[in-house]
Amino acid sequence: MSLAQDVTVTHAQGETTISGVPAKVLTSDWAAFDNLHAMGIAVAGVPASNSPAYLQGFVAPDALQIGSLFEPDFEGIAASEADLYVVGARSRAAYETAKDILPTIDMSIDNADIIGGIEANLTKLGEIFQLQDKAAELNAALDAKVAEVKAAADGKGNALVLVTNAGNVGVYGPDSRVAWIHNQLGIPTAMPDVEDGDHGGDGISFEFILETNPDWLFVIDRDAGTGESTGAAAALLDNELVNQTSAAQNGHIVYLDPQAAYITMHGYTGVMLLLDQVLAGLNG
């Protein structure tokens, strides 16, 4: 390995210079944790809440708990003497305070190009940690998976991406946290002009779902994603109107991992998991 030198990283809120390869890394963003883990980088501090089930086995038992996704524990972060702190999405507002404490980067990405954003973040981590080959390997695997799912989706019709939330149903569109279903896989939305609401999507009725009659329904159960309850989405959608749709009658309702889709959104492992779920549905 070559001698570590300063690396200046351009990110969502500016530029940060990092001296050498960081030995102790903290993050308040589960997508960043996902990407760091995929790269084989140990994470010494994580959010104290909303740990996605698919990542739980990867969090070190002695990892520091550094506050919630929205309210990091700055005292604990300062006391940790860490070399790098990564924020993103829900924790991005912490950047202004954190950057004066320790080298901090914001790995938030644009929902319009989630796949490209993940790959750019992996490339940045490769530069910071001198793991360029690992980043290239992961990016190639992600590109290959997207190509495989895109090919499987070709000619299979349109879709609505639904989010269920406390008994309500909404649609996620091309600016949502799973926008890659439309933007990168090329699956057309059955609902033009979606107003992407961050939590509950663009609110719709069961009558609208039947009227629109999409070929596919991809479903995110927000209640399960936030740990409030599980199985609510399936129970909610098992009704006389939805059951008349061609999606329901053809077995084309695909339930996506709610935490990968709703909590992490932009994590390599999570998006690979979601792509596999979409692929299994399309090929089912």
CSV table of C-alpha atoms in Angstrom, one decimal:
chain,number,residue,atom,x,y,z
A,1,MET,CA,0.0,0.0,0.0
A,2,SER,CA,1.3,3.5,-0.9
A,3,LEU,CA,2.0,6.0,1.8
A,4,ALA,CA,-1.3,7.7,2.8
A,5,GLN,CA,-1.6,11.3,1.8
A,6,ASP,CA,-4.2,14.0,2.3
A,7,VAL,CA,-7.4,13.5,0.2
A,8,THR,CA,-9.8,16.3,-0.6
A,9,VAL,CA,-13.3,15.0,-1.1
A,10,THR,CA,-16.0,16.9,-2.9
A,11,HIS,CA,-19.4,16.0,-1.4
A,12,ALA,CA,-23.0,17.3,-1.1
A,13,GLN,CA,-22.1,20.3,1.1
A,14,GLY,CA,-18.6,21.2,0.0
A,15,GLU,CA,-15.1,19.9,0.2
A,16,THR,CA,-13.4,18.2,3.1
A,17,THR,CA,-9.7,17.4,3.4
A,18,ILE,CA,-8.9,14.1,5.2
A,19,SER,CA,-5.4,13.4,6.4
A,20,GLY,CA,-4.3,9.8,5.8
A,21,VAL,CA,-6.6,6.8,5.8
A,22,PRO,CA,-9.2,7.2,8.6
A,23,ALA,CA,-8.8,4.6,11.3
A,24,LYS,CA,-11.9,5.5,13.3
A,25,VAL,CA,-15.1,6.2,11.4
A,26,LEU,CA,-18.5,7.3,12.7
A,27,THR,CA,-21.8,7.7,10.8
A,28,SER,CA,-25.3,9.0,11.6
A,29,ASP,CA,-26.7,7.5,8.3
A,30,TRP,CA,-27.6,3.9,7.8
A,31,ALA,CA,-27.0,4.1,4.0
A,32,ALA,CA,-23.4,5.3,4.7
A,33,PHE,CA,-23.1,2.4,7.2
A,34,ASP,CA,-24.3,0.0,4.6
A,35,ASN,CA,-21.8,1.4,2.0
A,36,LEU,CA,-18.9,1.4,4.5
A,37,HIS,CA,-19.7,-2.2,5.5
A,38,ALA,CA,-19.9,-3.3,1.8
A,39,MET,CA,-16.4,-1.8,1.3
A,40,GLY,CA,-15.1,-3.8,4.3
A,41,ILE,CA,-14.5,-0.7,6.4
A,42,ALA,CA,-15.1,-1.0,10.2
A,43,VAL,CA,-17.5,1.5,11.7
A,44,ALA,CA,-16.9,2.6,15.3
A,45,GLY,CA,-20.1,4.7,15.8
A,46,VAL,CA,-23.7,4.3,14.5
A,47,PRO,CA,-27.1,5.8,15.1
A,48,ALA,CA,-28.9,4.6,18.2
A,49,SER,CA,-32.2,4.0,16.4
A,50,ASN,CA,-33.9,2.5,13.3
A,51,SER,CA,-31.2,-0.2,12.7
A,52,PRO,CA,-32.4,-2.1,9.6
A,53,ALA,CA,-32.8,-5.8,10.2
A,54,TYR,CA,-30.7,-6.6,7.1
A,55,LEU,CA,-27.7,-4.8,8.7
A,56,GLN,CA,-28.0,-5.7,12.3
A,57,GLY,CA,-25.6,-8.6,12.1
A,58,PHE,CA,-22.9,-6.2,10.8
A,59,VAL,CA,-22.9,-3.6,13.6
A,60,ALA,CA,-20.0,-4.1,16.0
A,61,PRO,CA,-21.2,-5.0,19.5
A,62,ASP,CA,-19.0,-2.3,20.9
A,63,ALA,CA,-20.0,0.4,18.4
A,64,LEU,CA,-20.7,3.8,20.0
A,65,GLN,CA,-24.3,4.9,19.9
A,66,ILE,CA,-24.0,8.5,18.6
A,67,GLY,CA,-27.6,9.8,18.9
A,68,SER,CA,-30.6,9.4,16.5
A,69,LEU,CA,-30.7,9.8,12.8
A,70,PHE,CA,-32.0,13.4,13.2
A,71,GLU,CA,-30.2,14.4,16.4
A,72,PRO,CA,-26.6,13.2,16.6
A,73,ASP,CA,-24.8,13.3,20.0
A,74,PHE,CA,-22.2,15.9,19.3
A,75,GLU,CA,-20.6,15.6,22.7
A,76,GLY,CA,-20.1,11.9,22.2
A,77,ILE,CA,-18.8,12.5,18.6
A,78,ALA,CA,-16.3,15.0,19.9
A,79,ALA,CA,-15.2,12.7,22.7
A,80,SER,CA,-14.7,9.8,20.4
A,81,GLU,CA,-11.6,11.3,18.7
A,82,ALA,CA,-12.7,9.8,15.4
A,83,ASP,CA,-10.9,10.5,12.2
A,84,LEU,CA,-14.0,10.8,9.9
A,85,TYR,CA,-17.7,11.4,10.4
A,86,VAL,CA,-20.2,10.6,7.6
A,87,VAL,CA,-23.7,12.2,7.4
A,88,GLY,CA,-26.4,11.9,4.8
A,89,ALA,CA,-30.1,12.2,4.2
A,90,ARG,CA,-31.8,12.6,7.6
A,91,SER,CA,-28.6,13.6,9.3
A,92,ARG,CA,-27.3,16.0,6.7
A,93,ALA,CA,-28.3,19.0,8.9
A,94,ALA,CA,-25.6,17.9,11.4
A,95,TYR,CA,-22.9,18.8,8.9
A,96,GLU,CA,-22.6,22.5,9.9
A,97,THR,CA,-21.9,21.7,13.5
A,98,ALA,CA,-19.9,18.5,12.9
A,99,LYS,CA,-17.4,19.9,10.4
A,100,ASP,CA,-16.0,22.2,13.1
A,101,ILE,CA,-15.4,19.1,15.4
A,102,LEU,CA,-13.8,16.6,13.0
A,103,PRO,CA,-13.5,15.9,9.2
A,104,THR,CA,-17.1,15.4,8.1
A,105,ILE,CA,-18.6,14.5,4.7
A,106,ASP,CA,-22.2,14.5,3.5
A,107,MET,CA,-23.1,11.5,1.4
A,108,SER,CA,-26.6,12.5,0.6
A,109,ILE,CA,-27.6,11.7,-3.0
A,110,ASP,CA,-30.2,12.8,-5.5
A,111,ASN,CA,-33.2,10.5,-5.7
A,112,ALA,CA,-33.4,11.0,-9.4
A,113,ASP,CA,-30.2,9.0,-9.9
A,114,ILE,CA,-29.9,6.7,-6.9
A,115,ILE,CA,-27.8,4.1,-8.6
A,116,GLY,CA,-25.3,6.7,-9.9
A,117,GLY,CA,-25.3,8.3,-6.4
A,118,ILE,CA,-24.4,5.1,-4.7
A,119,GLU,CA,-21.7,4.4,-7.2
A,120,ALA,CA,-20.2,7.9,-6.8
A,121,ASN,CA,-20.2,7.4,-3.0
A,122,LEU,CA,-18.5,4.0,-3.2
A,123,THR,CA,-15.9,5.6,-5.5
A,124,LYS,CA,-15.3,8.4,-2.9
A,125,LEU,CA,-14.9,5.8,-0.1
A,126,GLY,CA,-12.5,4.0,-2.3
A,127,GLU,CA,-10.4,7.1,-2.7
A,128,ILE,CA,-10.5,8.0,1.0
A,129,PHE,CA,-9.6,4.4,2.2
A,130,GLN,CA,-7.3,3.5,-0.7
A,131,LEU,CA,-9.8,0.8,-1.7
A,132,GLN,CA,-10.3,1.8,-5.3
A,133,ASP,CA,-10.4,-1.8,-6.6
A,134,LYS,CA,-13.1,-2.8,-4.1
A,135,ALA,CA,-15.2,0.2,-5.1
A,136,ALA,CA,-14.8,-0.7,-8.8
A,137,GLU,CA,-15.8,-4.3,-8.0
A,138,LEU,CA,-19.0,-3.3,-6.1
A,139,ASN,CA,-19.9,-0.8,-8.8
A,140,ALA,CA,-19.5,-3.4,-11.6
A,141,ALA,CA,-21.7,-5.8,-9.6
A,142,LEU,CA,-24.4,-3.1,-9.1
A,143,ASP,CA,-24.3,-2.2,-12.8
A,144,ALA,CA,-24.6,-5.9,-13.8
A,145,LYS,CA,-27.6,-6.4,-11.4
A,146,VAL,CA,-29.4,-3.3,-12.7
A,147,ALA,CA,-28.8,-4.5,-16.3
A,148,GLU,CA,-30.2,-8.0,-15.4
A,149,VAL,CA,-33.3,-6.6,-13.7
A,150,LYS,CA,-33.9,-4.0,-16.5
A,151,ALA,CA,-33.8,-6.8,-19.1
A,152,ALA,CA,-36.3,-8.8,-17.0
A,153,ALA,CA,-38.6,-5.8,-16.8
A,154,ASP,CA,-38.6,-5.1,-20.5
A,155,GLY,CA,-42.0,-5.6,-22.0
A,156,LYS,CA,-43.6,-6.5,-18.7
A,157,GLY,CA,-45.8,-3.4,-18.5
A,158,ASN,CA,-46.2,-0.5,-16.1
A,159,ALA,CA,-46.2,-0.2,-12.3
A,160,LEU,CA,-47.3,1.8,-9.3
A,161,VAL,CA,-44.9,1.9,-6.4
A,162,LEU,CA,-47.1,2.1,-3.3
A,163,VAL,CA,-46.2,3.2,0.2
A,164,THR,CA,-48.6,2.4,3.0
A,165,ASN,CA,-48.5,4.5,6.1
A,166,ALA,CA,-50.9,4.2,9.1
A,167,GLY,CA,-53.8,2.9,7.0
A,168,ASN,CA,-53.2,5.3,4.0
A,169,VAL,CA,-51.8,4.5,0.6
A,170,GLY,CA,-49.6,6.8,-1.6
A,171,VAL,CA,-47.6,6.5,-4.8
A,172,TYR,CA,-43.9,7.0,-5.0
A,173,GLY,CA,-42.7,8.3,-8.4
A,174,PRO,CA,-39.5,9.4,-10.2
A,175,ASP,CA,-38.2,11.6,-7.4
A,176,SER,CA,-38.9,9.2,-4.6
A,177,ARG,CA,-36.6,7.1,-2.4
A,178,VAL,CA,-37.1,4.1,-4.8
A,179,ALA,CA,-37.1,6.2,-8.0
A,180,TRP,CA,-34.6,3.7,-9.6
A,181,ILE,CA,-37.6,1.4,-10.3
A,182,HIS,CA,-38.7,3.9,-12.9
A,183,ASN,CA,-35.6,5.9,-13.7
A,184,GLN,CA,-32.9,3.2,-13.9
A,185,LEU,CA,-35.0,0.0,-14.6
A,186,GLY,CA,-37.2,1.7,-17.1
A,187,ILE,CA,-40.5,0.4,-15.7
A,188,PRO,CA,-43.1,3.1,-16.7
A,189,THR,CA,-45.2,4.6,-13.9
A,190,ALA,CA,-48.9,3.9,-14.3
A,191,MET,CA,-49.6,7.4,-12.8
A,192,PRO,CA,-48.1,10.4,-14.6
A,193,ASP,CA,-47.3,13.5,-12.7
A,194,VAL,CA,-46.7,11.9,-9.3
A,195,GLU,CA,-46.3,14.5,-6.5
A,196,ASP,CA,-43.7,12.7,-4.4
A,197,GLY,CA,-44.5,13.2,-0.8
A,198,ASP,CA,-41.5,12.2,1.4
A,199,HIS,CA,-43.3,10.0,3.9
A,200,GLY,CA,-46.6,8.9,2.4
A,201,GLY,CA,-46.1,9.5,-1.3
A,202,ASP,CA,-48.9,11.0,-3.4
A,203,GLY,CA,-52.1,10.0,-1.6
A,204,ILE,CA,-54.5,7.8,-3.5
A,205,SER,CA,-57.6,5.6,-3.0
A,206,PHE,CA,-58.2,1.9,-3.6
A,207,GLU,CA,-60.6,3.0,-6.3
A,208,PHE,CA,-57.8,4.9,-8.0
A,209,ILE,CA,-55.6,1.7,-7.9
A,210,LEU,CA,-58.4,-0.3,-9.6
A,211,GLU,CA,-59.1,2.5,-12.1
A,212,THR,CA,-55.4,2.8,-13.0
A,213,ASN,CA,-55.1,-1.0,-13.1
A,214,PRO,CA,-51.3,-1.2,-13.2
A,215,ASP,CA,-49.5,-4.4,-14.4
A,216,TRP,CA,-47.4,-4.4,-11.3
A,217,LEU,CA,-47.5,-3.1,-7.7
A,218,PHE,CA,-44.3,-2.7,-5.8
A,219,VAL,CA,-45.1,-2.0,-2.1
A,220,ILE,CA,-43.2,-0.4,0.7
A,221,ASP,CA,-44.7,-0.9,4.2
A,222,ARG,CA,-43.6,2.3,6.0
A,223,ASP,CA,-45.0,1.1,9.3
A,224,ALA,CA,-42.8,-2.0,9.1
A,225,GLY,CA,-39.9,0.2,7.9
A,226,THR,CA,-40.1,2.4,11.0
A,227,GLY,CA,-40.7,-0.5,13.4
A,228,GLU,CA,-44.3,0.4,14.2
A,229,SER,CA,-45.9,-2.8,12.9
A,230,THR,CA,-45.4,-5.5,10.4
A,231,GLY,CA,-47.7,-6.9,7.8
A,232,ALA,CA,-49.9,-3.8,7.8
A,233,ALA,CA,-49.4,-3.3,4.0
A,234,ALA,CA,-50.5,-6.7,3.0
A,235,ALA,CA,-53.6,-6.6,5.2
A,236,LEU,CA,-54.5,-3.1,3.9
A,237,LEU,CA,-54.2,-4.1,0.2
A,238,ASP,CA,-56.1,-7.4,0.6
A,239,ASN,CA,-59.5,-5.8,-0.3
A,240,GLU,CA,-62.2,-6.2,-2.9
A,241,LEU,CA,-61.0,-3.3,-5.0
A,242,VAL,CA,-57.2,-4.1,-5.1
A,243,ASN,CA,-58.0,-7.8,-5.6
A,244,GLN,CA,-59.7,-6.9,-8.9
A,245,THR,CA,-56.6,-5.4,-10.4
A,246,SER,CA,-54.6,-7.3,-13.0
A,247,ALA,CA,-51.5,-7.0,-10.7
A,248,ALA,CA,-53.3,-8.8,-7.9
A,249,GLN,CA,-54.9,-11.4,-10.2
A,250,ASN,CA,-51.6,-12.2,-11.9
A,251,GLY,CA,-49.6,-12.4,-8.7
A,252,HIS,CA,-47.7,-9.2,-9.6
A,253,ILE,CA,-47.7,-7.6,-6.1
A,254,VAL,CA,-44.1,-7.4,-4.8
A,255,TYR,CA,-43.4,-6.4,-1.2
A,256,LEU,CA,-40.0,-4.7,-0.9
A,257,ASP,CA,-37.8,-4.9,2.1
A,258,PRO,CA,-39.3,-1.9,4.0
A,259,GLN,CA,-36.1,-0.9,5.8
A,260,ALA,CA,-33.9,-1.1,2.8
A,261,ALA,CA,-36.4,1.0,0.9
A,262,TYR,CA,-37.6,3.4,3.5
A,263,ILE,CA,-34.7,3.8,6.1
A,264,THR,CA,-31.4,3.3,4.2
A,265,MET,CA,-32.7,4.0,0.7
A,266,HIS,CA,-29.2,4.6,-0.7
A,267,GLY,CA,-27.2,1.7,0.6
A,268,TYR,CA,-25.4,-0.7,-1.7
A,269,THR,CA,-26.4,-3.9,0.2
A,270,GLY,CA,-30.0,-2.6,0.6
A,271,VAL,CA,-30.4,-1.7,-3.1
A,272,MET,CA,-28.9,-5.0,-4.2
A,273,LEU,CA,-31.4,-6.7,-1.9
A,274,LEU,CA,-34.3,-4.7,-3.4
A,275,LEU,CA,-33.1,-5.3,-7.0
A,276,ASP,CA,-33.2,-9.1,-6.2
A,277,GLN,CA,-36.7,-8.8,-4.8
A,278,VAL,CA,-37.9,-6.9,-8.0
A,279,LEU,CA,-36.1,-9.5,-10.1
A,280,ALA,CA,-37.7,-12.4,-8.3
A,281,GLY,CA,-41.1,-10.8,-8.7
A,282,LEU,CA,-40.7,-10.1,-12.4
A,283,ASN,CA,-39.5,-13.7,-13.0
A,284,GLY,CA,-42.0,-15.3,-10.7
